PDB file of C-alpha atoms and ligand atoms in Angstrom:
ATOM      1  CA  UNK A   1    -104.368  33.990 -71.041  1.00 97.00           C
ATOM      2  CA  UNK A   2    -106.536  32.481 -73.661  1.00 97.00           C
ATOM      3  CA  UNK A   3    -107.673  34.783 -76.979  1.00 97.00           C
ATOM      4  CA  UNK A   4    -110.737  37.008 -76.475  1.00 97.00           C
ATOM      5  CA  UNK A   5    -113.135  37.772 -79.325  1.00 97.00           C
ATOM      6  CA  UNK A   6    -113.634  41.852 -79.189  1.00 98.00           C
ATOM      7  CA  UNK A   7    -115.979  43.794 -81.702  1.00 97.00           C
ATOM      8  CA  UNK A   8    -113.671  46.665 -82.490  1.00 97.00           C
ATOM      9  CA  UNK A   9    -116.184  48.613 -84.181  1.00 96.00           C
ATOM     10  CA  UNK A  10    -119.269  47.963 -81.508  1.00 97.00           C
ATOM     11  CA  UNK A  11    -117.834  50.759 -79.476  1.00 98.00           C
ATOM     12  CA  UNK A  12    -119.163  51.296 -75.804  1.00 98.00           C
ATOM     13  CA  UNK A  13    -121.008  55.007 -75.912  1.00 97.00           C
ATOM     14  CA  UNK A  14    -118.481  56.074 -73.210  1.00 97.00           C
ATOM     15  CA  UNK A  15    -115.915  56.118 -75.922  1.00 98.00           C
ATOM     16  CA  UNK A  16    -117.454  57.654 -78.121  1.00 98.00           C
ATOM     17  CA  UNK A  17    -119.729  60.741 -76.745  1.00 98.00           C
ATOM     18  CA  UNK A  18    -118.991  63.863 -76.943  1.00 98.00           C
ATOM     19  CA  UNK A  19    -117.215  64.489 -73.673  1.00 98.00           C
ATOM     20  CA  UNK A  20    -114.988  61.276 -74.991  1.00 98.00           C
ATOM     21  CA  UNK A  21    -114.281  63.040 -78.027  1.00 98.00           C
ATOM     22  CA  UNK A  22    -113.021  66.399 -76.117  1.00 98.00           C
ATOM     23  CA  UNK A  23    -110.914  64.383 -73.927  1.00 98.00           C
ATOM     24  CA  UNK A  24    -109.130  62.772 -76.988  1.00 98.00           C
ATOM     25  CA  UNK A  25    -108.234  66.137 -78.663  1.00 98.00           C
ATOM     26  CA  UNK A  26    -107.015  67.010 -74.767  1.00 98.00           C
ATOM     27  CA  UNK A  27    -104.557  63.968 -74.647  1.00 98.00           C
ATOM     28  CA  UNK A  28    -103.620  65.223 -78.547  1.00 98.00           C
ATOM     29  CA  UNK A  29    -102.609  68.474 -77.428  1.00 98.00           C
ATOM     30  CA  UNK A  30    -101.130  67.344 -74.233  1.00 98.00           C
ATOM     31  CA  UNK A  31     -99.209  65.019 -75.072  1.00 96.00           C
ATOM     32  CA  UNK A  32     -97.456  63.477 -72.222  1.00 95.00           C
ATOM     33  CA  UNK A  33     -98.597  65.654 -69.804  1.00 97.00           C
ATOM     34  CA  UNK A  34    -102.094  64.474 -70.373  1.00 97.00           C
ATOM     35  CA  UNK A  35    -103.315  63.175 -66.962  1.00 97.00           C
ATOM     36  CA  UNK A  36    -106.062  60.607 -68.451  1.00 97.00           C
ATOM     37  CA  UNK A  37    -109.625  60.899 -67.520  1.00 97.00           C
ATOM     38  CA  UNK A  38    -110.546  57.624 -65.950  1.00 96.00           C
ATOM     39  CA  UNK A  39    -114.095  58.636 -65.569  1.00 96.00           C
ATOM     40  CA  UNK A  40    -114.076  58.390 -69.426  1.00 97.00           C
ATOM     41  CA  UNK A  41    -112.106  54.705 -69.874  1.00 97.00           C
ATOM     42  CA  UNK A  42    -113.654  53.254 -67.210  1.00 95.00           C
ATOM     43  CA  UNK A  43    -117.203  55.227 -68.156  1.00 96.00           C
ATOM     44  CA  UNK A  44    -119.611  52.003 -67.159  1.00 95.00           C
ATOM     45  CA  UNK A  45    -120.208  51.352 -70.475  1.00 97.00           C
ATOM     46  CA  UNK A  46    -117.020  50.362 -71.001  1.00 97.00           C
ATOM     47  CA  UNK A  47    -116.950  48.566 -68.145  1.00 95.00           C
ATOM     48  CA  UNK A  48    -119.891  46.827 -68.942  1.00 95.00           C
ATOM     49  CA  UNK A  49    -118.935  46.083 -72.442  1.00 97.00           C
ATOM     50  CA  UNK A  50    -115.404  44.734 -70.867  1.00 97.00           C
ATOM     51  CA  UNK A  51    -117.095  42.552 -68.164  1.00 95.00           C
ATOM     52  CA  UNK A  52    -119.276  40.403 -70.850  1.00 96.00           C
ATOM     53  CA  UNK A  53    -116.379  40.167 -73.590  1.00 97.00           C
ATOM     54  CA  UNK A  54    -113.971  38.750 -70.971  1.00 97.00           C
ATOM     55  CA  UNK A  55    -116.559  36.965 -69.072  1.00 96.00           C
ATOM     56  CA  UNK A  56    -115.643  38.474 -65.498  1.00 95.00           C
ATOM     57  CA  UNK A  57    -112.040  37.596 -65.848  1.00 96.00           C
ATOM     58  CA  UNK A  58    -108.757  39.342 -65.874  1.00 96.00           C
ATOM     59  CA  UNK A  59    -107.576  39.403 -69.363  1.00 97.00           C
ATOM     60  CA  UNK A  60    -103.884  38.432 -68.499  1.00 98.00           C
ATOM     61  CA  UNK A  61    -103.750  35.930 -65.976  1.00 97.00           C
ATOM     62  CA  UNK A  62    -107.797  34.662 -66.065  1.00 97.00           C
ATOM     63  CA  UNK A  63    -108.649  35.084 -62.593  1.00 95.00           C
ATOM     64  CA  UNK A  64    -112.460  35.850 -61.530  1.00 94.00           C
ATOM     65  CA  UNK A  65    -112.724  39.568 -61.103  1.00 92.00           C
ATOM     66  CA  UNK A  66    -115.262  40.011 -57.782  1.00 81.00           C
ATOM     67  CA  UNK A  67    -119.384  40.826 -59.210  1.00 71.00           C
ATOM     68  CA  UNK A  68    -119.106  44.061 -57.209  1.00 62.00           C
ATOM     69  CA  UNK A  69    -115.598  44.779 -57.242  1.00 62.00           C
ATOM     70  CA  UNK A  70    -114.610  46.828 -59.936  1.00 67.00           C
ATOM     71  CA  UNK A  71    -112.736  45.714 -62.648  1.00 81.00           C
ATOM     72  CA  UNK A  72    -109.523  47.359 -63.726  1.00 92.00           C
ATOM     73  CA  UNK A  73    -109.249  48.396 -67.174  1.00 96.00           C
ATOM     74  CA  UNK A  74    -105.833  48.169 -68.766  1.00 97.00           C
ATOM     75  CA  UNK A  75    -104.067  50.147 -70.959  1.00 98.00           C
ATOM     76  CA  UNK A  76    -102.609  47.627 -73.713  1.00 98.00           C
ATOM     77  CA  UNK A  77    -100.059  50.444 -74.466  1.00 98.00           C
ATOM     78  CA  UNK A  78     -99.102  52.359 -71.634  1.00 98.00           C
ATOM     79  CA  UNK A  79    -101.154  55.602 -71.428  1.00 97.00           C
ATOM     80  CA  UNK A  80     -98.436  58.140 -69.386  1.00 94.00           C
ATOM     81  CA  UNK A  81     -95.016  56.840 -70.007  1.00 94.00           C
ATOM     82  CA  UNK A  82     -93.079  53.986 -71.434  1.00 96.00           C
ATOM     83  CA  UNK A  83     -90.551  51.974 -68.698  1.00 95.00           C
ATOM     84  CA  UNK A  84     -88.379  50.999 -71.730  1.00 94.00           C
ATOM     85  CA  UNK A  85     -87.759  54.304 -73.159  1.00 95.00           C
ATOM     86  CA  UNK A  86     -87.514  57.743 -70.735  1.00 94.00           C
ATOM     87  CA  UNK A  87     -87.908  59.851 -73.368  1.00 96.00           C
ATOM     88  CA  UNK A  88     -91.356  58.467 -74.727  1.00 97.00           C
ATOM     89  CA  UNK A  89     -93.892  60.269 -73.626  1.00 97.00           C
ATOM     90  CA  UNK A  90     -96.330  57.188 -73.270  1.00 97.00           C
ATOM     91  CA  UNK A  91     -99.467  56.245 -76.221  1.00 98.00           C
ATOM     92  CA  UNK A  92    -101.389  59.143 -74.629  1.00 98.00           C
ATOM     93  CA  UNK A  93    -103.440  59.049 -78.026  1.00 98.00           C
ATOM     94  CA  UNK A  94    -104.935  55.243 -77.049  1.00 98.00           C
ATOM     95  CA  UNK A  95    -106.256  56.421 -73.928  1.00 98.00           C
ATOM     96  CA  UNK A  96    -109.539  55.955 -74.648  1.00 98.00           C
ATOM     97  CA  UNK A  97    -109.122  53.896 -77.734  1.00 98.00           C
ATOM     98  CA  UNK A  98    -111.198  50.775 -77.179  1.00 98.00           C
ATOM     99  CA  UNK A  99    -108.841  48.465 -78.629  1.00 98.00           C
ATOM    100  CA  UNK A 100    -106.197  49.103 -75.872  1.00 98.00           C
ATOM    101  CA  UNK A 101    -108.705  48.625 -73.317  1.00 98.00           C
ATOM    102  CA  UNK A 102    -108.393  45.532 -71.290  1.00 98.00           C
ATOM    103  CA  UNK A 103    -110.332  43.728 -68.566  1.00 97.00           C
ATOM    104  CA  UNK A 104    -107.677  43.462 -65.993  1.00 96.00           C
ATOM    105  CA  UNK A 105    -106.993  42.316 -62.584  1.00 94.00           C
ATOM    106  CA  UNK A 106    -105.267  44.838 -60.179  1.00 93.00           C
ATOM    107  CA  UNK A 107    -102.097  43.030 -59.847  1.00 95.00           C
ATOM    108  CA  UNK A 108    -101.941  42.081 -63.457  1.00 96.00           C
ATOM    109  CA  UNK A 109    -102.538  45.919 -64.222  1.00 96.00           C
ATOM    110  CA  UNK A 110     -99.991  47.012 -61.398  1.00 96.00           C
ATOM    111  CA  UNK A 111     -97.358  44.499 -62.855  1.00 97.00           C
ATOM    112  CA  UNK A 112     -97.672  45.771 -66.400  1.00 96.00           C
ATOM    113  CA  UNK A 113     -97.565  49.299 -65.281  1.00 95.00           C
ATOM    114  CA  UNK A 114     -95.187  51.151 -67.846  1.00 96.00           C
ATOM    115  CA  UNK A 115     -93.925  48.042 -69.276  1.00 98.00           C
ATOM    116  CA  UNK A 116     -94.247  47.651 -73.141  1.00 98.00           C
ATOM    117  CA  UNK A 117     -91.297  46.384 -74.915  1.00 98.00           C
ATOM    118  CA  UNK A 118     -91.340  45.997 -78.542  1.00 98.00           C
ATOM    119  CA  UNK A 119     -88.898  43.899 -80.593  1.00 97.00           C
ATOM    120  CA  UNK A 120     -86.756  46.570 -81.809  1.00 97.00           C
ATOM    121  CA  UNK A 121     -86.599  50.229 -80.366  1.00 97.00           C
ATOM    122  CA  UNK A 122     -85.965  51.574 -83.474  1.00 97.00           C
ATOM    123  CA  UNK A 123     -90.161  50.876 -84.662  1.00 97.00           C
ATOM    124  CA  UNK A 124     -91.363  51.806 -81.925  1.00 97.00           C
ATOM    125  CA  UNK A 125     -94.318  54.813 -82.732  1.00 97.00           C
ATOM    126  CA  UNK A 126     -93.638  58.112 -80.347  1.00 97.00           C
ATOM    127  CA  UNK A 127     -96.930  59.785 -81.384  1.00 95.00           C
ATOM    128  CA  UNK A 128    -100.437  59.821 -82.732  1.00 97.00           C
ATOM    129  CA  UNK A 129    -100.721  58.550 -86.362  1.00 97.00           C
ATOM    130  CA  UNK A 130    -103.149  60.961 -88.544  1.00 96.00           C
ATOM    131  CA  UNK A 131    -105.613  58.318 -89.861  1.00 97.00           C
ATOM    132  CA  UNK A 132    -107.393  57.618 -86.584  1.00 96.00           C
ATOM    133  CA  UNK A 133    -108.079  53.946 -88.311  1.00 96.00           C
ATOM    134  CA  UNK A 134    -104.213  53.365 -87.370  1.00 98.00           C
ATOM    135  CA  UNK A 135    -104.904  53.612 -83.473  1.00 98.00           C
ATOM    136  CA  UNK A 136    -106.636  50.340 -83.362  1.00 98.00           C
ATOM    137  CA  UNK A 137    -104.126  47.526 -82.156  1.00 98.00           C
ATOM    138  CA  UNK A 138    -104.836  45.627 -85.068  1.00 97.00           C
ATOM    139  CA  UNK A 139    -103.759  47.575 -87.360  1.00 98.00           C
ATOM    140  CA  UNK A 140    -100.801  48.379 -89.656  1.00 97.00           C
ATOM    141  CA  UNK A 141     -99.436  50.632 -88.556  1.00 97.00           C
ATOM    142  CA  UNK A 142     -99.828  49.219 -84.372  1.00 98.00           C
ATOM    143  CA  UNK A 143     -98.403  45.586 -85.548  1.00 97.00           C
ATOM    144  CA  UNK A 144     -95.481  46.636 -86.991  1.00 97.00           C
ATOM    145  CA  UNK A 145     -94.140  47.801 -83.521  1.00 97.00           C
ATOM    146  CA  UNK A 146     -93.880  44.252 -83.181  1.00 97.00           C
ATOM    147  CA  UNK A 147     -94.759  44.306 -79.426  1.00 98.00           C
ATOM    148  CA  UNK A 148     -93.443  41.776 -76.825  1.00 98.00           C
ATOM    149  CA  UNK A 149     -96.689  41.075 -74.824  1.00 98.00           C
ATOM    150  CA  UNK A 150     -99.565  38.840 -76.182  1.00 98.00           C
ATOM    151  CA  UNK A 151    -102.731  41.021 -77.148  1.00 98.00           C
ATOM    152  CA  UNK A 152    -105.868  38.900 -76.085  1.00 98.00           C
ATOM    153  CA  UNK A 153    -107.947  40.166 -78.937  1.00 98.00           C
ATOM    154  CA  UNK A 154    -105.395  39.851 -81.348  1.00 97.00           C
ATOM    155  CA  UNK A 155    -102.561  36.956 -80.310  1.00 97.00           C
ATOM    156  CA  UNK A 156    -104.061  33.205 -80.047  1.00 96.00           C
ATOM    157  CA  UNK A 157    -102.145  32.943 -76.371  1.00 97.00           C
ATOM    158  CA  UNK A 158    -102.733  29.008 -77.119  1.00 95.00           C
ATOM    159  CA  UNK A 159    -100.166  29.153 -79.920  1.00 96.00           C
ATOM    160  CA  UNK A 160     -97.612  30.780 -77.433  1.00 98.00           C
ATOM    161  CA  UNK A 161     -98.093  29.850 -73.836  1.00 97.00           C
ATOM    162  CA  UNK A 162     -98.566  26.386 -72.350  1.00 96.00           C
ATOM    163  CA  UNK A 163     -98.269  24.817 -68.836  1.00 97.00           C
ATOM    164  CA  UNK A 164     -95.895  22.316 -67.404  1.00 96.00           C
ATOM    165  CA  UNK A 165     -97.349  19.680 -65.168  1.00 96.00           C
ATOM    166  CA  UNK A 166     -96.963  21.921 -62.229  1.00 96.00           C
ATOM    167  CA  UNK A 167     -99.045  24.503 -63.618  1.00 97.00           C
ATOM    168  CA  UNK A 168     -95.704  26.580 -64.474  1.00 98.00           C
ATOM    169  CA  UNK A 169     -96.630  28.396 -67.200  1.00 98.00           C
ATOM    170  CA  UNK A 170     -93.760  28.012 -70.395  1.00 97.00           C
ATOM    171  CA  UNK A 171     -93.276  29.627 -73.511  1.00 97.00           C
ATOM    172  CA  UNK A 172     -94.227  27.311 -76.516  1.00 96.00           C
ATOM    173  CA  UNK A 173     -91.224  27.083 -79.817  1.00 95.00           C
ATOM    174  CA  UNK A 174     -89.076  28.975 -77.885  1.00 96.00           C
ATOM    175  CA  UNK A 175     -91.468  32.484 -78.269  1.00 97.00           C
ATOM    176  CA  UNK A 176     -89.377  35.449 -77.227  1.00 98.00           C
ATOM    177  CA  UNK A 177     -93.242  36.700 -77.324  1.00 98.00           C
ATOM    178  CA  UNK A 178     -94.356  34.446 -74.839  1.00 98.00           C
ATOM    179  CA  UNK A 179     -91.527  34.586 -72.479  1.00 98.00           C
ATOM    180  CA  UNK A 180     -91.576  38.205 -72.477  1.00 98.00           C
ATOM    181  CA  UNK A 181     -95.132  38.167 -71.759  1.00 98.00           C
ATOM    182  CA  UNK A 182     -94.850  35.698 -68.621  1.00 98.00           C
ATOM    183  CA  UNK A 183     -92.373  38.228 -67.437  1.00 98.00           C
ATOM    184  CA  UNK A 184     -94.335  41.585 -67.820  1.00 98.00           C
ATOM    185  CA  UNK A 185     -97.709  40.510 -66.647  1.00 98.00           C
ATOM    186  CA  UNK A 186     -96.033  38.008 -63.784  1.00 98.00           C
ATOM    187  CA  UNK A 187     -97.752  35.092 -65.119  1.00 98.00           C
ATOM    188  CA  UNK A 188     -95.539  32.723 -62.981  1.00 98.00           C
ATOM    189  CA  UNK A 189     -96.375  35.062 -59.622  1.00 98.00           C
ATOM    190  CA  UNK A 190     -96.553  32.312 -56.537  1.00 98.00           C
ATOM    191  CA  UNK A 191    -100.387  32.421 -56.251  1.00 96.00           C
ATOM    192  CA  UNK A 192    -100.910  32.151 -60.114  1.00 97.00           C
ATOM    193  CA  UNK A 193     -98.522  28.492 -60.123  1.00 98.00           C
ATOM    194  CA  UNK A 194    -100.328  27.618 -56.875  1.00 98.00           C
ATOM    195  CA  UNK A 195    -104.067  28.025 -58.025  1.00 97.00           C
ATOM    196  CA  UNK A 196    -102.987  25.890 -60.941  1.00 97.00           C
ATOM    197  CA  UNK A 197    -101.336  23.050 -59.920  1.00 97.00           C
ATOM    198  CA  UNK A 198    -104.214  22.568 -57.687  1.00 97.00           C
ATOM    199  CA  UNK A 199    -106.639  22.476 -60.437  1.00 96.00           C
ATOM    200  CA  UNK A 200    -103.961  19.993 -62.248  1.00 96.00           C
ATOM    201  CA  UNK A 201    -103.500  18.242 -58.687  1.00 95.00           C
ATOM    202  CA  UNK A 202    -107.601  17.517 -58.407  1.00 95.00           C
ATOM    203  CA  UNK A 203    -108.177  16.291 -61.713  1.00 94.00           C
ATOM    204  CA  UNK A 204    -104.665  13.887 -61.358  1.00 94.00           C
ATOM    205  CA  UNK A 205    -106.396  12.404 -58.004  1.00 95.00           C
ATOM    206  CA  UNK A 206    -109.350  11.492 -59.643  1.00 95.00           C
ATOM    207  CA  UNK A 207    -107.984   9.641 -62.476  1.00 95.00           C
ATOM    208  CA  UNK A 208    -105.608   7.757 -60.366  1.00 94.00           C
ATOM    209  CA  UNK A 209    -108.174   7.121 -58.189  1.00 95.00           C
ATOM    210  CA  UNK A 210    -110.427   5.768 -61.200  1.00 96.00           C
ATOM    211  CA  UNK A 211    -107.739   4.022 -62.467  1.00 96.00           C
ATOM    212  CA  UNK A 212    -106.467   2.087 -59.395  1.00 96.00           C
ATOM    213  CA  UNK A 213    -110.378   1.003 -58.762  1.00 96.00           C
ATOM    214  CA  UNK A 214    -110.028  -0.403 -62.233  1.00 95.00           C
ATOM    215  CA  UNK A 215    -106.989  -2.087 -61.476  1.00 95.00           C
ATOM    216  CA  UNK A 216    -108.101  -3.581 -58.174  1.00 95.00           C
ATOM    217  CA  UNK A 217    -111.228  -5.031 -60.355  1.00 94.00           C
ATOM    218  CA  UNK A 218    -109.042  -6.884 -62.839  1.00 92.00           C
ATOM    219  CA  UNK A 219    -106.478  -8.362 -59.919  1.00 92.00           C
ATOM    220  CA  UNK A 220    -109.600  -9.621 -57.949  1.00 93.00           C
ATOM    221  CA  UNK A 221    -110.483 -10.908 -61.686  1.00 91.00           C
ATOM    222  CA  UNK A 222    -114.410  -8.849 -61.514  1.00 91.00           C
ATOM    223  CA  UNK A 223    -112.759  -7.779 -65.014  1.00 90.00           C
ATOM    224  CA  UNK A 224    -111.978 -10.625 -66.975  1.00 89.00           C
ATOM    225  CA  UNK A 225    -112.756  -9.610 -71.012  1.00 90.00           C
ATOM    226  CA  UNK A 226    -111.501  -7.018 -73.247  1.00 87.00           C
ATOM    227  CA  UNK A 227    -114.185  -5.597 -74.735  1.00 89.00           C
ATOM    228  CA  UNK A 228    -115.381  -5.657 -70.684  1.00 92.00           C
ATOM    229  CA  UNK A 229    -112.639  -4.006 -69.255  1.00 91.00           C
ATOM    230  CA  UNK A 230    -113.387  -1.008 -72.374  1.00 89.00           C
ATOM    231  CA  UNK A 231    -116.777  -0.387 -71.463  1.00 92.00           C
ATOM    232  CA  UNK A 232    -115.928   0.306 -67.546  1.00 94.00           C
ATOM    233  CA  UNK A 233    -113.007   2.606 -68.425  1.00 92.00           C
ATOM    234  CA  UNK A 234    -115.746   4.417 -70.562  1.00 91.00           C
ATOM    235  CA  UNK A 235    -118.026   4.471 -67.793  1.00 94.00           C
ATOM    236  CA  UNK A 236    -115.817   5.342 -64.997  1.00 94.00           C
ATOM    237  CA  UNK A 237    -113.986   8.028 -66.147  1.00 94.00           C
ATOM    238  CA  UNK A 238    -116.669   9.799 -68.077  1.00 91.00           C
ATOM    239  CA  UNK A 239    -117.336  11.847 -65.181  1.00 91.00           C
ATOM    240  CA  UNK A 240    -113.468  13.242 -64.961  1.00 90.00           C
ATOM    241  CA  UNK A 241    -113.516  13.718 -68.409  1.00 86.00           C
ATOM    242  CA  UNK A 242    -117.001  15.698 -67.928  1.00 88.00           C
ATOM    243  CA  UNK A 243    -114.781  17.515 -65.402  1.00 89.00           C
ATOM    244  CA  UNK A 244    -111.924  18.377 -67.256  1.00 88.00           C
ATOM    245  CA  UNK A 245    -114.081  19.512 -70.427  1.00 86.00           C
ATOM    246  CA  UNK A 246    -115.459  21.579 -67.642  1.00 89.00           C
ATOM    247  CA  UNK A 247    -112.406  23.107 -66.910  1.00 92.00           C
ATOM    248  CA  UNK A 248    -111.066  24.352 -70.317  1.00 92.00           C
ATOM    249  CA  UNK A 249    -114.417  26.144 -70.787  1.00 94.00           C
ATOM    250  CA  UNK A 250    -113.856  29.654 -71.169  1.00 95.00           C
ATOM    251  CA  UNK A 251    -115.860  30.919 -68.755  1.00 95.00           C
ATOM    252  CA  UNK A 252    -114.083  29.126 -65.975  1.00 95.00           C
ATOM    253  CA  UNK A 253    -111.172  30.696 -63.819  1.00 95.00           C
ATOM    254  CA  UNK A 254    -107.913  29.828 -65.508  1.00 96.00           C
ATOM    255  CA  UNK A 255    -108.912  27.769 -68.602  1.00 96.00           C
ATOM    256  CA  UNK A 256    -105.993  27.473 -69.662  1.00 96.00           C
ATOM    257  CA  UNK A 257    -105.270  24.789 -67.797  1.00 96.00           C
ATOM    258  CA  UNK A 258    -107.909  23.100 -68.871  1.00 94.00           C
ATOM    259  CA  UNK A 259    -106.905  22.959 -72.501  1.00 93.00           C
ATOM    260  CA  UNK A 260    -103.517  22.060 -71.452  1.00 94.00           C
ATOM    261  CA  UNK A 261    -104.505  19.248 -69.491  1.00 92.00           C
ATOM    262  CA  UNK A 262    -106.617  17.684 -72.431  1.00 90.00           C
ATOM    263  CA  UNK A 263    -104.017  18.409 -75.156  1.00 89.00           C
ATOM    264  CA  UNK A 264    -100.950  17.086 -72.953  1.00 91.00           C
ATOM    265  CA  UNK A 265    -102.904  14.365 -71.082  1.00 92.00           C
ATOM    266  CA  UNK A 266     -99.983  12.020 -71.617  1.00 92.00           C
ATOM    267  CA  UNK A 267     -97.052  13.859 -70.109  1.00 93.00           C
ATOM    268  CA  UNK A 268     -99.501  15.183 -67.894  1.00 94.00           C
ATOM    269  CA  UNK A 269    -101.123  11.906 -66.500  1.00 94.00           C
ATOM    270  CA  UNK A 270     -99.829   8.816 -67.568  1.00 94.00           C
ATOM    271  CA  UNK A 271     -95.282   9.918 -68.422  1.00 92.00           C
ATOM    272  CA  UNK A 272     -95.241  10.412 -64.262  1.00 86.00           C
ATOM    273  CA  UNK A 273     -97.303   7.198 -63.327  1.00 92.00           C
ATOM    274  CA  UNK A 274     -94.677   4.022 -62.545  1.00 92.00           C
ATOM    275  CA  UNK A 275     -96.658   1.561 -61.757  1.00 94.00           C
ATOM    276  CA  UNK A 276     -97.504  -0.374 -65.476  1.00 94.00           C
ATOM    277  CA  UNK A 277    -101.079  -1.757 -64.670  1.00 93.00           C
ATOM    278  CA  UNK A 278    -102.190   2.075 -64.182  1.00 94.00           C
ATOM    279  CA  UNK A 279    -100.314   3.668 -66.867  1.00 94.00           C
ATOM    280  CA  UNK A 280    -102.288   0.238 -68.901  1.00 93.00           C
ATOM    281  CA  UNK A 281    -105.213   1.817 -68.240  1.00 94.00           C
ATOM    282  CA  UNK A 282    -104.577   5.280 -68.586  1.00 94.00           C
ATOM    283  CA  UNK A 283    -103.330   4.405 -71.933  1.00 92.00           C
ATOM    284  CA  UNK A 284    -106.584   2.961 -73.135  1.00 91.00           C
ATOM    285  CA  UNK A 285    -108.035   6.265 -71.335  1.00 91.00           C
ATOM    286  CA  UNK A 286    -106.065   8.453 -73.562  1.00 89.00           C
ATOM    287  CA  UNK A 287    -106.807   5.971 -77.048  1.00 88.00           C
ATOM    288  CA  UNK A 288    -110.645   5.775 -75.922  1.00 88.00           C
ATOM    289  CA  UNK A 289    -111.027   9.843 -75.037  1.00 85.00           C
ATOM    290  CA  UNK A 290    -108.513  11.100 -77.455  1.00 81.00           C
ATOM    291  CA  UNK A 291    -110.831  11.450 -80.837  1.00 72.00           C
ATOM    292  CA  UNK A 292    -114.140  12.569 -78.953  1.00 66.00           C
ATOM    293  CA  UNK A 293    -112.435  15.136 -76.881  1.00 64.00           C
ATOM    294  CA  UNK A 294    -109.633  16.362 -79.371  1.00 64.00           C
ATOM    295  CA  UNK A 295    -106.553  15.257 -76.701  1.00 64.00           C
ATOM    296  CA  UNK A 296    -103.237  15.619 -78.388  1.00 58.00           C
ATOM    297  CA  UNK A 297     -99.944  14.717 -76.751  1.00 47.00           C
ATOM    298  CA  UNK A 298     -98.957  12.237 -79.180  1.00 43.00           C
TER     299      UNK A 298
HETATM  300 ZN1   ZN B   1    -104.705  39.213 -63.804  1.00 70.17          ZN
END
């Protein structure tokens, strides 16, 4: 999950017609037995809208959503029904509220499902505020249920979540928030961890395999000076750092792991590596890339 920059007042038309508006005074009257019109969420607009703000990816876990399959749209706040509480009768009143509208995957959406806990019970909100300026998930009124998943749009996921070097995602400071999170959306799910470490797994190959080139040059003494030794590090692994700069952009599949990889580089790549010649190098790596490419780790 990495944070997601949504214009909450460029609302998609589909949200905001007519037929929209009759279908939110339905859900006010209704209540919780208000079956929620998905030709109005998931009105193409919306869709549309969703696709370019989240740049074809699921919202939660940041997997590639298909060109022609359709996207899933979330409810941030469970429309019909809250798992935590029986007798809530679900935020039927942000069914078609933009802000609770997320680009979703279908088994991040099908793992959510009903889930939404909140810190304590006791704020949780049971039904529509009056000022409709409340319904957005940013506001006052929305925060101070203090809910237990991360909000794309609203949470900086970066602060919370990070990666061990297996791609096992981890909570950061101990974040009830982010643990809680992992849980509900299933961020840890089997295919998730494997997809990752094999990202982490690639780029680790290539700078070992940079690195023991290196080495092998300075044993067979091709690399005798300093300042020599610098200039080939720079030139050899520019093209893995090209490719983990790559990686961490946010329109790639699981980005996330791209920024973890370049602000953890040492426990990432060089804490696991025994032999002292290559972690040598890899140091130099890390002191020559660090500034230019904003690595932390230190
Ligand atoms: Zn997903």
């Amino acid at each position: 999950m990495i944070r997601v920059i949504k214009d909450y007042t460029a609302i998609p038309d589909g949200l905001t017609s007519e037929t929209a508006q009759h279908w939110i005074e339905k859900a006010l009257c209704e209540r919780k037995n208000h079956n929620a019109n998905a030709y109005v969420y998931r009105h193409n607009s919306v869709v549309r809208s969703l696709r370019k703000i989240y740049i074809d990816k699921c919202g939660y876990c940041e997997a590639r959503l298909g060109v022609s399959s359709s996207i899933f749209v979330d409810h941030y706040r469970p429309k019909k029904g809250v798992k935590e509480k029986d007798d809530h009768p679900g935020y039927y009143w942000l069914a078609y509220e933009w802000s609770n509208l997320i680009s979703s995957c279908g088994v991040c959406n099908n793992k959510k499902s009903y889930l939404f806990p909140v810190a304590d019970e006791k704020d949780r909100i049971y039904q529509a505020q009056e000022d409709r300026s409340q319904w957005r998930a940013d506001s006052e009124s929305l925060r101070s249920e203090m809910p237990l998943t991360l909000h794309p749009e609203i949470d900086d996921p970066e602060k919370y979540l990070a990666l061990d070097i297996n791609g096992v995602m981890r909570e950061k400071k101990s974040s009830v928030k982010a643990r809680i999170t992992i849980e509900v959306c299933g961020l840890n799910r089997d295919s998730l961890v494997l997809v990752r470490n094999k990202i982490i797994t690639e780029v680790r190959q290539r700078l070992w395999d940079t690195a023991f080139s290196i080495r092998q040059d300075v044993q067979d003494r091709r690399i005798r000076r300093k300042e020599e030794f610098l200039k080939v590090i720079r030139d050899r692994f520019t093209g893995d750092f090209d490719l983990m700069a790559l990686k961490k952009n946010p329109k790639e599949e699981y980005s996330l792991v791209g920024k973890c990889m370049l602000q953890e580089f040492k426990s990432f790549f060089i804490d696991t590596v025994t032999d002292e010649a290559i972690r040598n190098i890899l140091h130099a790596v890390f002191t020559l890339f660090s500034k230019e490419l904003c690595i932390g780790g230190e």
